[in-house]
Amino acid sequence: MRREDVEFSSEGTTVRGWLYRPDVDAGTENVPAVVLAGGWCYVRELVMPYYAEAFAALGIAALVFDYRNLGVSDGEPRQHLDPWAQIRDYQNALSFLERADGIDPDRLGAWGISYSGGHVLVLAATDPRVKAVVSQIPVVDGYRNMRRVHGGVGYRKLWDAILTDRRLRYEDPAKRLYIPHASETPDTELSSWPFPETRTTFAALQATEAPLYQNRSTMESVDLLLNYDITPFADRIYDTPTMVIVAEGDDITLWDLEIGVYNRLPTAKKELVVLPHTTHMTLYSDRSKLDRAAAHASRWFAAQLLGAPAATSG
């Protein structure tokens, strides 16, 4: 395979990424492609290249990109996470792929993890160009997610910070608060995702493969997360082949909510994969678990975009 630096415009902002192209003989037909983007504060180097390489090895191109405001992409304010703007970045990535040489515009897929796992379910419901989706450990209901992971007292503190930020931005639109992505001491330091293992895992990934990752977002990003709910879109996924991959016992993005959304999908073209003895964060820190998830996703895209026989999960 080969990797190309690419960029495209998303609502006037330049978004940059990598396009992984499979090795194919000159003159062969165009290949299918999958678009990939990450979760909370992710940059393109964070585990996504492993999945892109797995797809390219099958003969499927893969576009990995940084959302606006993150990593190598343009956009202000930096580290601002607007989920609906990120979904539009996905849509514009699809528009880029439709026009890319060597790509079959009628065989496009979308893959997402954590926050973007929810995004691709919205795409499955709203963008008919998407012919197959893999949603991995998705955020499906920001409000319920934040209430549970922060607990009663922590949720009060979170709301105090959100209201302080709202007042600050009202008084001076040039000012805003920032909040850590995660903290090793969540009892004493407020963060968006209060799990020590989240902080240590992403710190290790930043040191080894994703130096542009930053452990912070705008406070407004959490404000927007509280209004993020993909449940109404699940009822509209009646034809798009959709795989949902959850981690057994995931208490970060809440596997019970994820399975509940899967059960709402009216399509018969769906599959639920539950990864045993796996947590949300070991899908980043344990290469064997990442490989297993990538194998399931590869099998799904091969079946839906290449017409390969779909083996049963296990």
Coordinates of C-alpha atoms in Angstrom, one line a residue:
M1 CA 0.0 0.0 0.0
R2 CA 1.0 3.6 -0.2
R3 CA 0.1 6.6 1.9
E4 CA -0.6 10.0 0.4
D5 CA -0.9 13.4 2.2
V6 CA -4.3 14.9 1.1
E7 CA -6.4 17.9 2.1
F8 CA -9.9 19.1 1.3
S9 CA -12.2 22.0 2.3
S10 CA -14.9 21.5 4.9
E11 CA -17.2 24.5 5.1
G12 CA -14.2 26.8 4.1
T13 CA -11.7 25.2 6.5
T14 CA -8.8 23.1 5.2
V15 CA -8.9 19.6 6.6
R16 CA -5.9 17.4 6.2
G17 CA -5.4 13.6 6.3
W18 CA -3.8 10.6 4.9
L19 CA -5.2 8.5 2.0
Y20 CA -4.0 4.9 2.2
R21 CA -4.2 3.3 -1.3
P22 CA -4.0 -0.5 -1.8
D23 CA -1.5 -1.9 -4.2
V24 CA -3.5 -2.6 -7.4
D25 CA -2.4 -3.3 -11.0
A26 CA -2.5 -0.3 -13.3
G27 CA -5.7 -0.2 -15.4
T28 CA -7.8 -2.2 -12.9
E29 CA -11.2 -0.9 -11.8
N30 CA -11.6 1.7 -9.1
V31 CA -11.4 0.5 -5.5
P32 CA -13.9 1.1 -2.6
A33 CA -12.9 3.4 0.2
V34 CA -13.6 3.9 3.9
V35 CA -13.3 7.2 5.8
L36 CA -12.0 7.2 9.4
A37 CA -11.9 9.8 12.0
G38 CA -11.4 9.7 15.8
G39 CA -13.0 10.4 19.1
W40 CA -12.5 13.0 21.8
C41 CA -9.4 15.1 21.1
Y42 CA -8.1 12.4 18.7
V43 CA -5.6 13.2 16.0
R44 CA -5.0 11.0 12.9
E45 CA -2.0 9.2 14.4
L46 CA -4.0 7.7 17.2
V47 CA -4.6 4.0 16.4
M48 CA -6.5 4.8 13.2
P49 CA -3.6 4.0 10.9
Y50 CA -3.7 0.4 12.1
Y51 CA -7.3 0.1 10.9
A52 CA -6.5 1.9 7.6
E53 CA -3.6 -0.4 6.9
A54 CA -5.8 -3.4 7.6
F55 CA -8.4 -2.2 5.1
A56 CA -5.9 -1.3 2.5
A57 CA -4.4 -4.8 2.8
L58 CA -7.8 -6.1 1.6
G59 CA -7.9 -3.8 -1.4
I60 CA -10.0 -1.0 0.2
A61 CA -8.6 2.5 0.3
A62 CA -8.8 4.4 3.6
L63 CA -8.9 8.1 4.3
V64 CA -7.8 9.1 7.9
F65 CA -8.2 12.8 8.7
D66 CA -8.0 15.3 11.5
Y67 CA -11.2 17.2 12.2
R68 CA -11.2 21.0 11.9
N69 CA -9.6 22.6 14.9
L70 CA -7.4 19.6 15.7
G71 CA -4.0 18.2 14.7
V72 CA -2.7 19.3 11.3
S73 CA -6.1 20.7 10.1
D74 CA -6.9 24.4 10.2
G75 CA -9.7 25.9 12.2
E76 CA -10.3 28.0 15.3
P77 CA -10.7 27.8 18.2
R78 CA -8.2 25.0 18.6
Q79 CA -9.3 21.9 20.5
H80 CA -12.9 22.8 20.0
L81 CA -15.1 19.7 19.4
D82 CA -18.4 20.4 17.8
P83 CA -19.9 16.9 17.0
W84 CA -22.2 18.2 14.2
A85 CA -19.3 20.1 12.6
Q86 CA -17.3 16.8 12.8
I87 CA -20.1 14.9 11.1
R88 CA -20.0 17.5 8.3
D89 CA -16.2 17.0 8.1
Y90 CA -17.0 13.3 7.5
Q91 CA -19.5 14.3 4.8
N92 CA -17.0 16.5 3.1
A93 CA -14.4 13.7 3.3
L94 CA -16.9 11.5 1.4
S95 CA -17.3 14.3 -1.2
F96 CA -13.5 14.3 -1.5
L97 CA -13.4 10.6 -2.0
E98 CA -16.2 10.7 -4.6
R99 CA -13.9 12.9 -6.8
A100 CA -10.6 11.1 -6.0
D101 CA -8.8 9.2 -8.8
G102 CA -9.0 5.5 -8.5
I103 CA -11.9 5.5 -6.0
D104 CA -15.3 4.0 -6.7
P105 CA -17.8 6.6 -5.5
D106 CA -20.5 3.9 -5.3
R107 CA -18.6 1.9 -2.7
L108 CA -17.9 4.1 0.2
G109 CA -17.9 3.2 3.9
A110 CA -17.4 4.9 7.3
W111 CA -15.6 3.7 10.4
G112 CA -15.7 5.5 13.8
I113 CA -14.5 4.9 17.3
S114 CA -15.8 6.3 20.6
Y115 CA -17.2 9.8 19.8
S116 CA -16.9 9.1 16.1
G117 CA -18.6 5.8 16.6
G118 CA -21.7 7.8 17.2
H119 CA -21.0 10.1 14.2
V120 CA -20.9 7.2 11.7
L121 CA -24.3 6.0 12.9
V122 CA -25.7 9.4 12.1
L123 CA -24.0 9.1 8.7
A124 CA -25.6 5.7 8.1
A125 CA -29.0 7.4 8.8
T126 CA -28.5 10.5 6.8
D127 CA -26.0 10.0 3.9
P128 CA -27.0 7.4 1.2
R129 CA -23.4 7.5 -0.1
V130 CA -22.4 5.4 2.8
K131 CA -22.8 1.8 1.8
A132 CA -21.4 0.2 5.0
V133 CA -20.6 1.3 8.6
V134 CA -18.5 0.1 11.5
S135 CA -19.3 1.8 14.8
Q136 CA -16.8 0.9 17.5
I137 CA -17.4 1.5 21.3
P138 CA -19.6 4.5 20.3
V139 CA -20.8 7.5 22.3
V140 CA -24.6 7.3 21.8
D141 CA -26.1 9.7 24.4
G142 CA -23.9 12.4 25.8
Y143 CA -26.2 13.5 28.6
R144 CA -26.7 10.0 30.0
N145 CA -23.0 9.3 29.5
M146 CA -21.9 12.3 31.4
R147 CA -24.4 11.9 34.2
R148 CA -23.2 8.3 34.9
V149 CA -19.4 8.7 34.5
H150 CA -19.2 11.9 36.6
G151 CA -21.7 10.8 39.4
G152 CA -23.9 13.2 41.3
V153 CA -21.3 15.5 42.9
G154 CA -19.0 15.4 39.8
Y155 CA -21.9 16.3 37.6
R156 CA -22.6 19.4 39.7
K157 CA -19.0 20.5 39.3
L158 CA -19.2 19.9 35.6
W159 CA -22.2 22.1 35.3
D160 CA -20.6 24.9 37.4
A161 CA -17.7 24.9 35.0
I162 CA -20.0 25.0 31.9
L163 CA -22.0 27.9 33.3
T164 CA -18.8 29.8 34.2
D165 CA -17.6 29.3 30.6
R166 CA -21.0 30.5 29.1
R167 CA -20.8 33.7 31.2
L168 CA -17.2 34.3 30.2
R169 CA -17.9 33.9 26.5
Y170 CA -20.9 36.2 26.8
E171 CA -18.8 38.9 28.5
D172 CA -15.9 38.5 26.1
P173 CA -16.3 36.2 23.0
A174 CA -12.5 36.1 22.7
K175 CA -12.2 34.2 26.0
R176 CA -13.2 30.7 27.0
L177 CA -12.3 28.0 29.4
Y178 CA -10.5 24.7 28.6
I179 CA -10.9 21.4 30.4
P180 CA -8.6 18.3 30.4
H181 CA -9.6 15.4 28.3
A182 CA -8.8 13.1 31.3
S183 CA -7.0 13.2 34.6
E184 CA -5.0 10.8 36.7
T185 CA -6.6 12.3 39.7
P186 CA -10.3 12.7 38.8
D187 CA -11.3 13.1 42.5
T188 CA -9.5 16.4 42.6
E189 CA -9.2 17.6 39.0
L190 CA -12.2 18.1 36.8
S191 CA -12.0 16.5 33.3
S192 CA -14.3 15.6 30.5
W193 CA -13.8 11.9 30.9
P194 CA -12.8 11.2 34.5
F195 CA -10.9 8.0 34.2
P196 CA -7.2 7.7 35.2
E197 CA -6.6 4.9 32.6
T198 CA -7.7 7.3 29.9
R199 CA -5.1 9.8 30.9
T200 CA -2.3 7.3 31.2
T201 CA -3.2 5.5 27.9
F202 CA -3.3 8.7 25.9
A203 CA -0.2 10.1 27.5
A204 CA 1.7 6.9 26.4
L205 CA 0.3 7.2 22.8
Q206 CA 1.3 10.9 22.7
A207 CA 4.8 9.9 23.7
T208 CA 5.1 7.1 21.1
E209 CA 3.0 7.8 18.1
A210 CA 0.7 10.9 18.4
P211 CA 2.7 13.9 19.4
L212 CA 0.1 16.3 18.2
Y213 CA -2.5 15.0 20.7
Q214 CA -3.4 17.5 23.4
N215 CA -5.1 16.5 26.7
R216 CA -7.7 19.3 26.6
S217 CA -10.7 20.6 24.8
T218 CA -12.8 23.8 25.1
M219 CA -15.3 23.7 27.9
E220 CA -17.9 24.4 25.3
S221 CA -17.1 21.0 23.8
V222 CA -18.6 19.3 26.9
D223 CA -21.6 21.7 26.7
L224 CA -22.2 20.5 23.2
L225 CA -21.7 16.8 24.2
L226 CA -24.6 17.1 26.6
N227 CA -26.9 17.7 23.7
Y228 CA -25.5 14.9 21.6
D229 CA -27.9 11.9 21.2
I230 CA -27.8 9.7 18.1
T231 CA -30.8 7.6 19.3
P232 CA -33.3 9.2 17.0
F233 CA -31.1 8.5 14.0
A234 CA -30.8 4.8 14.9
D235 CA -34.5 4.3 14.0
R236 CA -33.6 5.6 10.5
I237 CA -30.9 3.0 9.7
Y238 CA -33.2 0.6 7.9
D239 CA -31.0 -0.4 4.9
T240 CA -27.3 0.5 5.6
P241 CA -25.2 -2.5 6.6
T242 CA -24.0 -1.7 10.1
M243 CA -21.6 -3.4 12.5
V244 CA -21.5 -2.3 16.1
I245 CA -18.4 -3.4 18.1
V246 CA -18.6 -3.1 21.9
A247 CA -16.2 -3.9 24.7
E248 CA -17.5 -6.2 27.4
G249 CA -18.3 -4.2 30.5
D250 CA -17.3 -0.8 28.9
D251 CA -18.1 1.7 31.6
I252 CA -16.7 4.7 29.8
T253 CA -19.0 4.9 26.8
L254 CA -21.4 2.4 28.4
W255 CA -21.9 -0.8 26.6
D256 CA -25.5 -1.2 27.8
L257 CA -26.4 2.1 26.0
E258 CA -24.5 0.9 22.9
I259 CA -26.3 -2.4 22.8
G260 CA -29.6 -0.6 23.3
V261 CA -29.0 1.5 20.3
Y262 CA -27.9 -1.6 18.3
N263 CA -31.2 -3.3 19.2
R264 CA -33.1 -0.2 17.8
L265 CA -31.6 -0.5 14.3
P266 CA -34.4 -1.6 12.1
T267 CA -32.1 -2.9 9.4
A268 CA -31.7 -6.7 9.0
K269 CA -28.2 -6.0 7.7
K270 CA -26.5 -5.6 11.0
E271 CA -24.1 -7.4 13.3
L272 CA -23.2 -6.9 17.0
V273 CA -19.7 -7.9 18.1
V274 CA -19.0 -8.1 21.8
L275 CA -15.3 -8.3 22.5
P276 CA -14.8 -10.4 25.7
H277 CA -12.3 -9.5 28.4
T278 CA -11.8 -6.1 26.8
T279 CA -12.3 -2.5 28.1
H280 CA -12.7 0.8 26.3
M281 CA -9.1 1.7 26.9
T282 CA -7.5 -1.7 26.2
L283 CA -8.7 -1.2 22.6
Y284 CA -6.0 1.4 22.5
S285 CA -3.3 0.0 24.8
D286 CA -3.4 -3.7 23.9
R287 CA -2.4 -4.4 20.3
S288 CA -3.9 -7.9 20.4
K289 CA -7.4 -6.5 21.2
L290 CA -7.0 -3.8 18.5
D291 CA -6.1 -6.4 16.0
R292 CA -9.2 -8.4 16.9
A293 CA -11.4 -5.4 16.4
A294 CA -9.7 -4.5 13.1
A295 CA -10.2 -8.1 11.9
H296 CA -14.0 -7.8 12.6
A297 CA -14.2 -4.4 10.9
S298 CA -12.2 -5.7 7.9
R299 CA -14.4 -8.7 7.5
W300 CA -17.5 -6.4 7.5
F301 CA -16.1 -4.0 4.9
A302 CA -14.8 -6.8 2.8
A303 CA -18.3 -8.4 2.7
Q304 CA -20.2 -5.2 2.1
L305 CA -17.8 -3.3 -0.3
L306 CA -15.9 -6.1 -2.0
G307 CA -18.6 -8.8 -2.0
A308 CA -16.4 -11.2 0.0
P309 CA -18.2 -14.0 1.9
A310 CA -19.0 -12.8 5.5
A311 CA -17.8 -15.4 8.1
T312 CA -19.5 -15.5 11.4
S313 CA -18.1 -13.5 14.3
G314 CA -16.3 -15.0 17.2

